[in-house]
Amino acid sequence: NKTEILISFLNAVLQLDDSKRIIWVEILNPYQLPLVFGAKSTILDVKAKDNAGSEYIVEMQVTDKLGFAKRVVYYSAKSYSSQLNIGDDYYQLKPTIFIGILNFDFLENPHYLSKHLILDVD
């Protein structure tokens, strides 16, 4: 079953402990259509939501295409921003986690797994 494989993959890659383990996912429509006419649409390899409401984007990339870092941010931001509708409160936003399976060195990190957060450096 592809959802069971995805659950196992996410729990292993994210190294989630028992209290945070994903137990359920819904595979979502991978087409992220623009909300504004003329904006860019995106097609994701896998998009899913877990039991806590977090969204996951899993992308597989064989070649180092120009602008990959910006595409990661764009895909993630688009998924994140699409969670709310008019009148919804921002506290309802759930995390969006992007996982890239790459066949090239993206960062100078020697480890296969690197985690990045948006945070205040001051």
PDB file of N, CA and C in Angstrom, residues 2-3 12 17 34 50 52 60 72 76 80-81 103 108 114 119-120:
ATOM      1  N   LYS A   2       0.656   2.173  -0.925  1.00  0.00           N
ATOM      2  CA  LYS A   2       1.539   3.332  -1.055  1.00  0.00           C
ATOM      3  C   LYS A   2       1.477   4.285   0.138  1.00  0.00           C
ATOM      4  N   THR A   3       0.340   4.358   0.842  1.00  0.00           N
ATOM      5  CA  THR A   3       0.299   5.234   2.018  1.00  0.00           C
ATOM      6  C   THR A   3       1.137   4.651   3.157  1.00  0.00           C
ATOM      7  N   ALA A  12      11.027   7.425   9.008  1.00  0.00           N
ATOM      8  CA  ALA A  12      12.455   7.082   8.982  1.00  0.00           C
ATOM      9  C   ALA A  12      13.311   8.296   8.629  1.00  0.00           C
ATOM     10  N   ASP A  17      10.372  10.386  16.857  1.00  0.00           N
ATOM     11  CA  ASP A  17      10.254   9.482  17.994  1.00  0.00           C
ATOM     12  C   ASP A  17       8.797   9.045  18.137  1.00  0.00           C
ATOM     13  N   PRO A  34      -2.440  28.141  -9.316  1.00  0.00           N
ATOM     14  CA  PRO A  34      -2.286  29.506  -8.804  1.00  0.00           C
ATOM     15  C   PRO A  34      -3.613  30.088  -8.342  1.00  0.00           C
ATOM     16  N   ASP A  50      -0.465  14.684   7.316  1.00  0.00           N
ATOM     17  CA  ASP A  50      -0.453  13.658   8.355  1.00  0.00           C
ATOM     18  C   ASP A  50      -1.552  13.857   9.381  1.00  0.00           C
ATOM     19  N   ALA A  52      -1.479  15.035  12.284  1.00  0.00           N
ATOM     20  CA  ALA A  52      -1.422  16.290  13.041  1.00  0.00           C
ATOM     21  C   ALA A  52      -1.725  17.498  12.158  1.00  0.00           C
ATOM     22  N   MET A  60      11.675  14.327  -5.995  1.00  0.00           N
ATOM     23  CA  MET A  60      12.839  13.593  -6.457  1.00  0.00           C
ATOM     24  C   MET A  60      13.455  14.351  -7.622  1.00  0.00           C
ATOM     25  N   VAL A  72      12.475  25.139  -4.109  1.00  0.00           N
ATOM     26  CA  VAL A  72      12.117  24.526  -2.826  1.00  0.00           C
ATOM     27  C   VAL A  72      11.319  25.512  -1.984  1.00  0.00           C
ATOM     28  N   SER A  76       7.264  25.171  -1.105  1.00  0.00           N
ATOM     29  CA  SER A  76       6.891  25.111   0.307  1.00  0.00           C
ATOM     30  C   SER A  76       5.984  26.274   0.694  1.00  0.00           C
ATOM     31  N   TYR A  80       2.177  26.059   2.045  1.00  0.00           N
ATOM     32  CA  TYR A  80       1.895  26.653   3.350  1.00  0.00           C
ATOM     33  C   TYR A  80       0.780  27.681   3.256  1.00  0.00           C
ATOM     34  N   SER A  81       0.876  28.561   2.282  1.00  0.00           N
ATOM     35  CA  SER A  81      -0.096  29.648   2.164  1.00  0.00           C
ATOM     36  C   SER A  81      -1.469  29.164   1.710  1.00  0.00           C
ATOM     37  N   ASN A 103      19.954  13.444  -6.538  1.00  0.00           N
ATOM     38  CA  ASN A 103      21.068  12.679  -7.086  1.00  0.00           C
ATOM     39  C   ASN A 103      22.245  13.612  -7.393  1.00  0.00           C
ATOM     40  N   GLU A 108      26.949  21.745   0.989  1.00  0.00           N
ATOM     41  CA  GLU A 108      28.284  21.241   1.297  1.00  0.00           C
ATOM     42  C   GLU A 108      28.280  20.369   2.548  1.00  0.00           C
ATOM     43  N   SER A 114      19.913  16.840   6.021  1.00  0.00           N
ATOM     44  CA  SER A 114      20.132  18.155   6.618  1.00  0.00           C
ATOM     45  C   SER A 114      18.771  18.771   6.893  1.00  0.00           C
ATOM     46  N   LEU A 119      14.444  30.928  11.069  1.00  0.00           N
ATOM     47  CA  LEU A 119      14.559  31.365  12.448  1.00  0.00           C
ATOM     48  C   LEU A 119      15.217  32.736  12.526  1.00  0.00           C
ATOM     49  N   ASP A 120      15.084  33.348  13.673  1.00  0.00           N
ATOM     50  CA  ASP A 120      15.649  34.665  13.933  1.00  0.00           C
ATOM     51  C   ASP A 120      17.096  34.469  14.373  1.00  0.00           C
TER      52      ASP A 120
END
